[in-house]
Coordinates of C-alpha atoms in Angstrom, one line a residue:
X588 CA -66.5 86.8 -44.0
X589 CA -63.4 84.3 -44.3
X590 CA -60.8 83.5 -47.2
X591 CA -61.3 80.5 -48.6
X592 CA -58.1 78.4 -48.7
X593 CA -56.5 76.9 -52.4
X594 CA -53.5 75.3 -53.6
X595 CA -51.1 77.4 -55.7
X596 CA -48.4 76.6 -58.3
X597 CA -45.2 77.7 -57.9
X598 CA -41.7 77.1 -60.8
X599 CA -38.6 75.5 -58.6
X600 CA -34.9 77.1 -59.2
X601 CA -32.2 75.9 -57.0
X602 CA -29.8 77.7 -55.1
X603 CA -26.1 76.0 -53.9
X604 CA -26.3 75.6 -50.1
X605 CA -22.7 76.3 -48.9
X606 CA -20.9 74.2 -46.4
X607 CA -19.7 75.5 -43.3
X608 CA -18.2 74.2 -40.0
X609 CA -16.2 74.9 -36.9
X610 CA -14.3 72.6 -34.0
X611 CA -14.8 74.0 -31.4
X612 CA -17.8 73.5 -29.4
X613 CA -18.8 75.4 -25.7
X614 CA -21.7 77.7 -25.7
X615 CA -22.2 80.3 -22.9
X616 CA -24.9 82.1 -21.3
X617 CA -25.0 84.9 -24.2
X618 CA -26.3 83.1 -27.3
X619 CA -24.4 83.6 -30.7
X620 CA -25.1 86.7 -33.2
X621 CA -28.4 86.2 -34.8
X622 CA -30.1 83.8 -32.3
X623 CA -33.4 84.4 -31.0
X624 CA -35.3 83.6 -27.7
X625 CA -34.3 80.1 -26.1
X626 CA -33.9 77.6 -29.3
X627 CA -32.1 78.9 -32.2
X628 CA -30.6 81.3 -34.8
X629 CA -33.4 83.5 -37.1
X630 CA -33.3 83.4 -40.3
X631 CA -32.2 86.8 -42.0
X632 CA -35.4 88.5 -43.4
X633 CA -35.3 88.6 -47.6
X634 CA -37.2 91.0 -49.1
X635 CA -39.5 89.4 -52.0
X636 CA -42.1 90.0 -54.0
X637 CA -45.4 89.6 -52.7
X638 CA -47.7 87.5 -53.4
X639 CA -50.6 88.2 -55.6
X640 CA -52.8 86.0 -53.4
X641 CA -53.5 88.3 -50.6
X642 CA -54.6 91.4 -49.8
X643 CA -52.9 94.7 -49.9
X644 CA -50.6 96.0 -47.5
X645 CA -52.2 97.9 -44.6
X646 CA -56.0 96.8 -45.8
X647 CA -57.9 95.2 -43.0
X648 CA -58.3 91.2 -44.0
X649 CA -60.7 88.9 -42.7
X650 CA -60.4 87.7 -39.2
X651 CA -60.8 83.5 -40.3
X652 CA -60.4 81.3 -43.3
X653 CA -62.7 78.7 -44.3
X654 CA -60.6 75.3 -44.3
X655 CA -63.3 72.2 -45.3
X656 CA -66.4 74.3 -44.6
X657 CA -65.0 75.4 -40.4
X658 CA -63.8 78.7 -40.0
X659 CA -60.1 79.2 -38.7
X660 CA -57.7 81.6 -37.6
X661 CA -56.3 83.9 -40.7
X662 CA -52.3 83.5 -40.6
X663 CA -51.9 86.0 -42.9
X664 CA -54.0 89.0 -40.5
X665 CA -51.8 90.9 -38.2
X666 CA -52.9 91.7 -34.6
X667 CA -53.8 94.9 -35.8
X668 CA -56.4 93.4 -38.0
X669 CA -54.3 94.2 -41.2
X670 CA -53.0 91.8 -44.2
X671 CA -49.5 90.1 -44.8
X672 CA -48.4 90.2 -48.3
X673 CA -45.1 90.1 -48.5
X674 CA -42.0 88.0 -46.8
X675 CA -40.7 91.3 -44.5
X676 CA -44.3 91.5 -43.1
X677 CA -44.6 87.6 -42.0
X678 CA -40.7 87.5 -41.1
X679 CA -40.8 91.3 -39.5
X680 CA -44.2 91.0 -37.5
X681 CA -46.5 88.2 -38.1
X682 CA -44.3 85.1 -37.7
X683 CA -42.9 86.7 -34.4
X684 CA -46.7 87.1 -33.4
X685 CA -47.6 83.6 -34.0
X686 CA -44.7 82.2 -32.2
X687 CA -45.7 84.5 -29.0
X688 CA -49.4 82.7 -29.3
X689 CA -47.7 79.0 -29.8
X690 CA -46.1 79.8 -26.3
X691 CA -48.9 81.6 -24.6
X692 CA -51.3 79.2 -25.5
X693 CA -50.0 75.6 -26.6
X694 CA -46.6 74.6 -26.6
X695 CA -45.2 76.5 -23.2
X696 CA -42.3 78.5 -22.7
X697 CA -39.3 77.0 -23.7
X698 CA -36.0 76.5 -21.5
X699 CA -33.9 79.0 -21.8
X700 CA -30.6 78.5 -23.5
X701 CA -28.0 77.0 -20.9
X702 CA -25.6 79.5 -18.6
X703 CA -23.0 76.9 -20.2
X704 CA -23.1 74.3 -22.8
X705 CA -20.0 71.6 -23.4
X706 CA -20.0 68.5 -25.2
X707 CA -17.3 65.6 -25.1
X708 CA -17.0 63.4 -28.1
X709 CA -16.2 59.6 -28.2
X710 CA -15.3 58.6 -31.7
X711 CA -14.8 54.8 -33.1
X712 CA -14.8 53.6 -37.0
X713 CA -16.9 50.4 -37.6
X714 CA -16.6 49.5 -41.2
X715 CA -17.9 52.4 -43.8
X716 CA -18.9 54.3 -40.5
X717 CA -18.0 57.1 -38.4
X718 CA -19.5 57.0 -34.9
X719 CA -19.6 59.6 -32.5
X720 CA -21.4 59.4 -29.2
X721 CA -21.7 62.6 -27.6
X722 CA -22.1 64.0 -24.1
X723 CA -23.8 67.3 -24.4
X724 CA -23.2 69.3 -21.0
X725 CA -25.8 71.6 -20.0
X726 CA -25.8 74.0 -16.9
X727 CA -28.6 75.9 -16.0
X728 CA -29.6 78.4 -12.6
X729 CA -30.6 75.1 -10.9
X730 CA -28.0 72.6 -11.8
X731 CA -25.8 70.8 -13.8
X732 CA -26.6 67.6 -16.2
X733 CA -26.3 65.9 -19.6
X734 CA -27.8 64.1 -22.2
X735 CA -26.7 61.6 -25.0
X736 CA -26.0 62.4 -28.6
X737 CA -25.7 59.7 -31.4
X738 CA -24.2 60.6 -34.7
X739 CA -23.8 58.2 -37.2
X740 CA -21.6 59.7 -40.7
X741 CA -20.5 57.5 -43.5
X742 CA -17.3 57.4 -43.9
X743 CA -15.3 59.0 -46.6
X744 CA -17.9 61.4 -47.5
X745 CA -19.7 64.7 -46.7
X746 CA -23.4 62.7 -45.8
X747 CA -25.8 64.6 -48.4
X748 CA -28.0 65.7 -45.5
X749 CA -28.3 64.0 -41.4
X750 CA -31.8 63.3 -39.8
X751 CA -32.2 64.4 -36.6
X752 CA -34.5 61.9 -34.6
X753 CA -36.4 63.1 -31.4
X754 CA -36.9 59.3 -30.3
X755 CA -39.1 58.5 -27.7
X756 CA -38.6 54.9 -28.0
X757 CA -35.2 54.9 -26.8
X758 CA -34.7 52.1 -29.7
X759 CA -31.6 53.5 -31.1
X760 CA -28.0 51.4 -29.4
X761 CA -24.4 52.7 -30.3
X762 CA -24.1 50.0 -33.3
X763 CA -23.7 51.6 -36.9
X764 CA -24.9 47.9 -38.3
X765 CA -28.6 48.1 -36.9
X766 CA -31.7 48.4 -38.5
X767 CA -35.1 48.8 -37.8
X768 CA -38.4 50.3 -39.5
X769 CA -38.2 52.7 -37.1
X770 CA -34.6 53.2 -37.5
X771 CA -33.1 51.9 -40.2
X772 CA -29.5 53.4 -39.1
X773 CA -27.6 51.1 -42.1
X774 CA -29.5 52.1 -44.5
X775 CA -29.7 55.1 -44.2
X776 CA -26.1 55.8 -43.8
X777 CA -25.5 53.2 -47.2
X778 CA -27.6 56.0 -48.7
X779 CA -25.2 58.5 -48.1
X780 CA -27.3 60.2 -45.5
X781 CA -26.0 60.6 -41.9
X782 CA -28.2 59.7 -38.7
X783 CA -28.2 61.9 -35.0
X784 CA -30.5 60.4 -32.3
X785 CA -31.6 62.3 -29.4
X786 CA -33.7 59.9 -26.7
X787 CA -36.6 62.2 -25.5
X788 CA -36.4 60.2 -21.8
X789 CA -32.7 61.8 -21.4
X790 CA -34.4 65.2 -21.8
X791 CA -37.7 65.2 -20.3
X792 CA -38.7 61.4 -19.1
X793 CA -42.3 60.6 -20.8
X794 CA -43.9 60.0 -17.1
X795 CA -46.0 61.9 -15.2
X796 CA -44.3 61.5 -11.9
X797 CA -40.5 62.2 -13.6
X798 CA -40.5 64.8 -16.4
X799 CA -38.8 67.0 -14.8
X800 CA -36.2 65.4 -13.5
X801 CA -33.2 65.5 -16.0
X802 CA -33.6 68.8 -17.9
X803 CA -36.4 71.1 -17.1
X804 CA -35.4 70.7 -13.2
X805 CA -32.0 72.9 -14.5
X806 CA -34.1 75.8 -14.8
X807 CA -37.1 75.4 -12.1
X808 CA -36.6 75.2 -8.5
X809 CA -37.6 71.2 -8.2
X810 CA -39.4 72.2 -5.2
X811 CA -41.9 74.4 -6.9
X812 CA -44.6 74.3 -9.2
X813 CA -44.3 74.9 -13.4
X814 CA -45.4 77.8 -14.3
X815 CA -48.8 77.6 -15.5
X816 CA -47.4 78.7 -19.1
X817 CA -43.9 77.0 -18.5
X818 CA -43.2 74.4 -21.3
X819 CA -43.9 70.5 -20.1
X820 CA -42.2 67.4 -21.7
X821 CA -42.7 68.2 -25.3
X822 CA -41.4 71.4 -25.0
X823 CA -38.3 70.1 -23.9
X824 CA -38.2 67.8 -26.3
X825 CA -37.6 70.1 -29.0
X826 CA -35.8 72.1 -26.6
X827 CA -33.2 69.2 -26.7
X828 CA -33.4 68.8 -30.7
X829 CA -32.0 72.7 -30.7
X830 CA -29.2 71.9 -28.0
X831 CA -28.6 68.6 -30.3
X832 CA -28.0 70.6 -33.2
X833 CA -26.0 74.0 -31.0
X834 CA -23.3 70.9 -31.3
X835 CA -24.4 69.6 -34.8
X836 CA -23.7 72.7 -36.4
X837 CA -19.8 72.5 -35.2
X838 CA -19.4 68.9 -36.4
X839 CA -16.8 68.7 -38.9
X840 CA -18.1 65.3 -40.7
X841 CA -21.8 66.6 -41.8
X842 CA -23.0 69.9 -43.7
X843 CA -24.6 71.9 -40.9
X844 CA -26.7 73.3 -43.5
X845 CA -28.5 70.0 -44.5
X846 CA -29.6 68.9 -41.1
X847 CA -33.5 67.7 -40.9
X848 CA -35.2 67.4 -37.7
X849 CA -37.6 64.5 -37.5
X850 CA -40.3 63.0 -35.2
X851 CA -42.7 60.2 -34.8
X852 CA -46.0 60.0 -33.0
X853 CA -45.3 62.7 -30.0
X854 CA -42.2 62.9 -31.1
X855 CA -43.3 64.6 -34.4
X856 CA -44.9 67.1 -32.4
X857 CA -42.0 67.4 -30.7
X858 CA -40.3 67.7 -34.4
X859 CA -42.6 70.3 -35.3
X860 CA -42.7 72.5 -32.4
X861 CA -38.3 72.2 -32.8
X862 CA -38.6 73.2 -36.4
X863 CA -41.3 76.3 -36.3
X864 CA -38.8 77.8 -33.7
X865 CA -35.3 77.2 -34.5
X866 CA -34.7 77.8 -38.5
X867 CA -31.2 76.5 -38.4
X868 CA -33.4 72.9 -39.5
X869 CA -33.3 72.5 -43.2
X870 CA -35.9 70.5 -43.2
X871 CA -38.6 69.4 -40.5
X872 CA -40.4 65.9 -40.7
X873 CA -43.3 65.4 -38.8
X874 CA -44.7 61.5 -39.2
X875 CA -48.4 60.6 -37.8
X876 CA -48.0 63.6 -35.2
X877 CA -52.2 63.7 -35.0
X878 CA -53.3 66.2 -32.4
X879 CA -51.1 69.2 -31.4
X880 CA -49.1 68.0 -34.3
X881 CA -50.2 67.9 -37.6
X882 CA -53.9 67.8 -37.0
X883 CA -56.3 70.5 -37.1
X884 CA -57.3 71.4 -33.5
X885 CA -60.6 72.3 -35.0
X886 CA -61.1 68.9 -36.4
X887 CA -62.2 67.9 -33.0
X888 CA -62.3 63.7 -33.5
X889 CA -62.5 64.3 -37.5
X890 CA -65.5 62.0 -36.9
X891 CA -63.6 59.2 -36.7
X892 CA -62.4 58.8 -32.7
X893 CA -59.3 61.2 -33.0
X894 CA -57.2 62.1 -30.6
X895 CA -58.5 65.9 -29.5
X896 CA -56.8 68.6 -27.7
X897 CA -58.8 67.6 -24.2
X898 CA -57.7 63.5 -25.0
X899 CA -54.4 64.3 -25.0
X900 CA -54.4 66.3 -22.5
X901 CA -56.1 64.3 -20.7
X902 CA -54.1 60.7 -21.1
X903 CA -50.7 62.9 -20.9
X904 CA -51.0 66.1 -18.8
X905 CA -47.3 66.4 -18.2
X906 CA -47.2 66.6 -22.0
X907 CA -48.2 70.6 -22.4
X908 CA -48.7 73.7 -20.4
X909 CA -51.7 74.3 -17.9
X910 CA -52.5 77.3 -20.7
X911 CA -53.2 75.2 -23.2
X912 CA -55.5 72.5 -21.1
X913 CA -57.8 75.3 -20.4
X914 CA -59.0 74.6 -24.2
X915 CA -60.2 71.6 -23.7
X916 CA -63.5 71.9 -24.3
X917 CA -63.2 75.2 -26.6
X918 CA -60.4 74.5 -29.2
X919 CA -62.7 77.0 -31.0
X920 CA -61.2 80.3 -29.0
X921 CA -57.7 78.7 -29.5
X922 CA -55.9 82.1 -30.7
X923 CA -54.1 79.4 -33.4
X924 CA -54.1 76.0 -35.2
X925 CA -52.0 74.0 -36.7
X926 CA -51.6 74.9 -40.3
X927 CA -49.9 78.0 -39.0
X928 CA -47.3 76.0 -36.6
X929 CA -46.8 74.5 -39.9
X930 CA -46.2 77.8 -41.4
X931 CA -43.5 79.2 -39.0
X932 CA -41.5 76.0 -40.7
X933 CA -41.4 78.2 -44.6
X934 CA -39.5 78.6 -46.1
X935 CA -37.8 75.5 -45.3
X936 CA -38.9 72.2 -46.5
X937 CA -42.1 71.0 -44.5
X938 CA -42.6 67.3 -44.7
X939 CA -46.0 65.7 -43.6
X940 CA -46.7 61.9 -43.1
X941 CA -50.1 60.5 -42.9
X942 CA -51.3 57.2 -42.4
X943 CA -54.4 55.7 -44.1
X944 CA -55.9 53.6 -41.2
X945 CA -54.3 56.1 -38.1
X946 CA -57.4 56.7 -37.8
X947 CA -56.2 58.5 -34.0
X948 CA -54.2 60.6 -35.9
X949 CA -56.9 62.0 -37.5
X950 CA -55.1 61.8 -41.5
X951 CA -57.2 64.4 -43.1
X952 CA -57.4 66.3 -40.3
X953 CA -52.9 66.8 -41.0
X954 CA -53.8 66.6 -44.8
X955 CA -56.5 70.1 -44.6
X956 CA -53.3 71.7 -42.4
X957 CA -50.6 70.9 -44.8
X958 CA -53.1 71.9 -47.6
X959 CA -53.6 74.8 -45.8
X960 CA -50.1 75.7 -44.9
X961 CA -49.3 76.8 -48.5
X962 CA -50.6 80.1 -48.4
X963 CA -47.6 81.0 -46.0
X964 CA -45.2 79.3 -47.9
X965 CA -46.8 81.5 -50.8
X966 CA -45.4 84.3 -50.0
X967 CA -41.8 83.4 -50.7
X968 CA -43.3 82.2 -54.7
X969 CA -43.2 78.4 -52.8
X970 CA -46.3 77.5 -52.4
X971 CA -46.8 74.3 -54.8
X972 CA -47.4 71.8 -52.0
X973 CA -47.0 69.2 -54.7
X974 CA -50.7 68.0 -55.1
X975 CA -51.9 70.2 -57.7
X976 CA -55.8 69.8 -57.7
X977 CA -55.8 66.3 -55.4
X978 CA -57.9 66.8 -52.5
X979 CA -58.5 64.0 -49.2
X980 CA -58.2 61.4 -50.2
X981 CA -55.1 61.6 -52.2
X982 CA -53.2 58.2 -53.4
X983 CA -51.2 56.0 -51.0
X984 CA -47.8 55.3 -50.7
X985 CA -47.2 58.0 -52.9
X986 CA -45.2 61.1 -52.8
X987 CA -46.0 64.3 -53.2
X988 CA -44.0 67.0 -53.9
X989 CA -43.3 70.7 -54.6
X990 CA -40.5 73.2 -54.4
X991 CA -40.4 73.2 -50.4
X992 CA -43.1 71.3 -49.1
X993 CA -43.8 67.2 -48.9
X994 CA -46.3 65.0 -48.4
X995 CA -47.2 61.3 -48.3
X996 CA -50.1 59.0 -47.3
X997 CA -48.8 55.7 -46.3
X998 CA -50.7 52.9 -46.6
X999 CA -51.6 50.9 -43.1
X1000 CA -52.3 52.2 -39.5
X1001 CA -49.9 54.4 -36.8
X1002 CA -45.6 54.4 -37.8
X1003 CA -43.0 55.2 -38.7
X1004 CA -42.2 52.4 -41.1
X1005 CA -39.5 51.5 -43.9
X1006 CA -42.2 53.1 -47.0
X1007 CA -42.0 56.4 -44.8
X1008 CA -38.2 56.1 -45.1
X1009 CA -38.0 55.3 -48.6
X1010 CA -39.5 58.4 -49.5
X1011 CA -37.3 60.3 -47.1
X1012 CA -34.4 59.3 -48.4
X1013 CA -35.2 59.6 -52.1
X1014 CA -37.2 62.7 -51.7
X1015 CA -34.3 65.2 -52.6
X1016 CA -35.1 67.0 -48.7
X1017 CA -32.0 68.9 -48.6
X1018 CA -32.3 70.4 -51.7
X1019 CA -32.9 74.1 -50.9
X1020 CA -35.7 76.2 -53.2
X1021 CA -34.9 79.8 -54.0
X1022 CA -37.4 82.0 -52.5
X1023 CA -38.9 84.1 -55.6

């Protein structure tokens, strides 16, 4: 027997997000109060009422749900076959669980956080904005190297949020004045938003023969193989979006409470992957991130050629752990999927890009996970995903939007493209939902 999966309704209050910052910036081999495993700080468990949606504590639930007819793995069953119904349950036990089986099983083992951490700031003014290009140090057992920050603040003002780009283009220069689709730096600082740019090649370069070389070479003997459950490239690309923000969070210029984390194509599963782990991101953006992103393992090709957990492993095999290319063939005895990766992210805002002709992607195969997502986010009283009764295929170029989750289909094939943006910048992101 499985649980059939339904939208909910949820009323939005606000809460004040306060500001908070510090100068000075060196982090040591014994991470800061509150911080958890290798990427980030934990969010303090709330206690809330439960949601009337799920089963009783302590009664055994069902072992699957039934998400567009295919049976998937329950995120709301403990290990111990029991039900989660209430936020100390998921925060206490189950999300802890999950994030074991995302390591075990998919994403890798992180790198561990640095034996020491510096970073050296270079600061000019150009016009209406401040830039900062920074050299974050990192030192692990193996070694000593560095990787490139870019901030981007307008001037005068406290930005009212900063996106975080994992960029695997390396399109992003040191000039405030360019612009791109992909990176419309201008406008987004003439928004009154600020922009931070990680390049994933200065973490973990995408190449087969290479990965390793800049960061993940700090922490393994180069002379020795991964282990077979060690994080690959991707890993350490949200690995790096953690480090980015360890010196984010000290910046003076931004609101370290407002920071978004945000990723294209690999990069949004990068994005994700950062976000479900390290809940210091206010918000987490995941554009046309298809399979071992958005996508439903489950979905195989969605029946329309998409990209499936042996493809990509496959075409990129220095992209995840050996673990998780044993599932090639048998996503179905994957231990999780992807609308509880999306999950881990609650209660902070979730934001989902599809496009209508990525067909690779797989769009309904992210919309189904994203649908699906909103029984965790349920718990906390959030679980409006902003489309009421609107199943596949929703409208285009339209957004939708509930108390802490976004969505959009965007017209067109595979991108990251200035309609994505527009409804990024004027989708309120930063606005932070109470929890009922």
């Amino acid at each position: 027997m499985s649980t059939p999966i339904s939208p909910r309704s949820r009323r939005r209050v606000l809460l004040p997000v306060a500001r908070t910052a510090t100068s000075l910036f060196v982090v040591g081999a014994v991470a800061a109060a509150g911080c958890v495993g290798a990427v980030g700080a934990t969010a303090t468990p709330v206690a809330h009422a439960a949601s009337t949606s799920v089963p009783a504590a302590g009664l055994s639930v069902a072992a699957t749900v039934t998400i567009d007819g295919t049976q998937y793995p329950n995120p709301l069953r403990l290990l111990d076959g029991t039900g989660v119904t209430d936020v100390a349950r998921w925060e206490g036990t189950r999300r802890a669980e999950l994030l074991t089986a995302f390591r075990e099983n998919v994403y890798g083992q992180p790198l561990p956080r640095p034996t020491k951490q510096t970073a050296d700031v270079q600061t000019t003014e150009d016009g209406d904005v401040v830039s900062k290009k920074v050299t974050i140090g990192i030192t692990g057992p193996e070694g000593t190297g560095s990787f490139p920050l870019r901030l981007f603040v307008p001037k005068g003002q406290t930005p009212r949020g900063t996106f975080l780009m994992i960029d695997h283009r390396g399109s992003v220069s040191d000039d405030p004045g360019q612009s791109s689709d992909y990176a419309p730096v201008s406008t987004i600082t003439k928004a009154g938003y600020a922009f931070a740019q990680i390049d994933a090649n200065d973490i973990a370069p995408d190449d087969s023969g290479s990965y390793r070389s800049k960061m993940i070479n700090l922490f393994h003997p180069s002379g020795s193989d991964l282990p077979d459950d060690a994080g690959r490239a991707v890993a350490a690309w949200a690995w790096g979006a953690s480090r980015a923000m360890d010196y984010l969070q000290t910046d003076k210029d931004i609101d370290p409470s407002k920071i978004a984390v945000i990723g294209h194509s690999r990069s949004g599963k990068a994005a994700l992957w950062a976000g479900a782990q390290d809940p210091r991101f206010a918000a987490v953006i995941s554009n046309n991130s298809g399979s071992t992103g958005a996508k439903l393992a489950r979905r195989g090709d969605g029946g329309v050629g998409a990209e499936t957990v042996s493809r990509v492993n496959s075409s990129f095999p220095y992209w995840f752990p050996k673990t998780y290319q044993a599932y090639g063939d048998k996503v179905d005895e994957l231990p999780v999927d992807q609308h509880e990766l999306m999950g881990l992210v609650a209660p902070r805002r979730l934001v989902i890009a599809s496009a209508s002709d990525d067909s690779n992607a797989d769009p309904e195969g992210e919309f189904l996970a994203y649908e699906a997502a909103s029984e965790i986010y349920d718990l906390y009283g959030l679980g409006d995903n902003g489309l009421g009764t609107t199943g596949w295929k929703p409208a285009t170029d339209t957004a939708f939007s509930g108390p802490a989750m976004s969505y959009h289909l965007r017209s067109g094939g595979h991108g990251l493209k200035a309609a994505d943006w527009n409804i990024y910048l004027k989708g309120d992101l930063f606005t932070q939902a109470s929890p009922r």
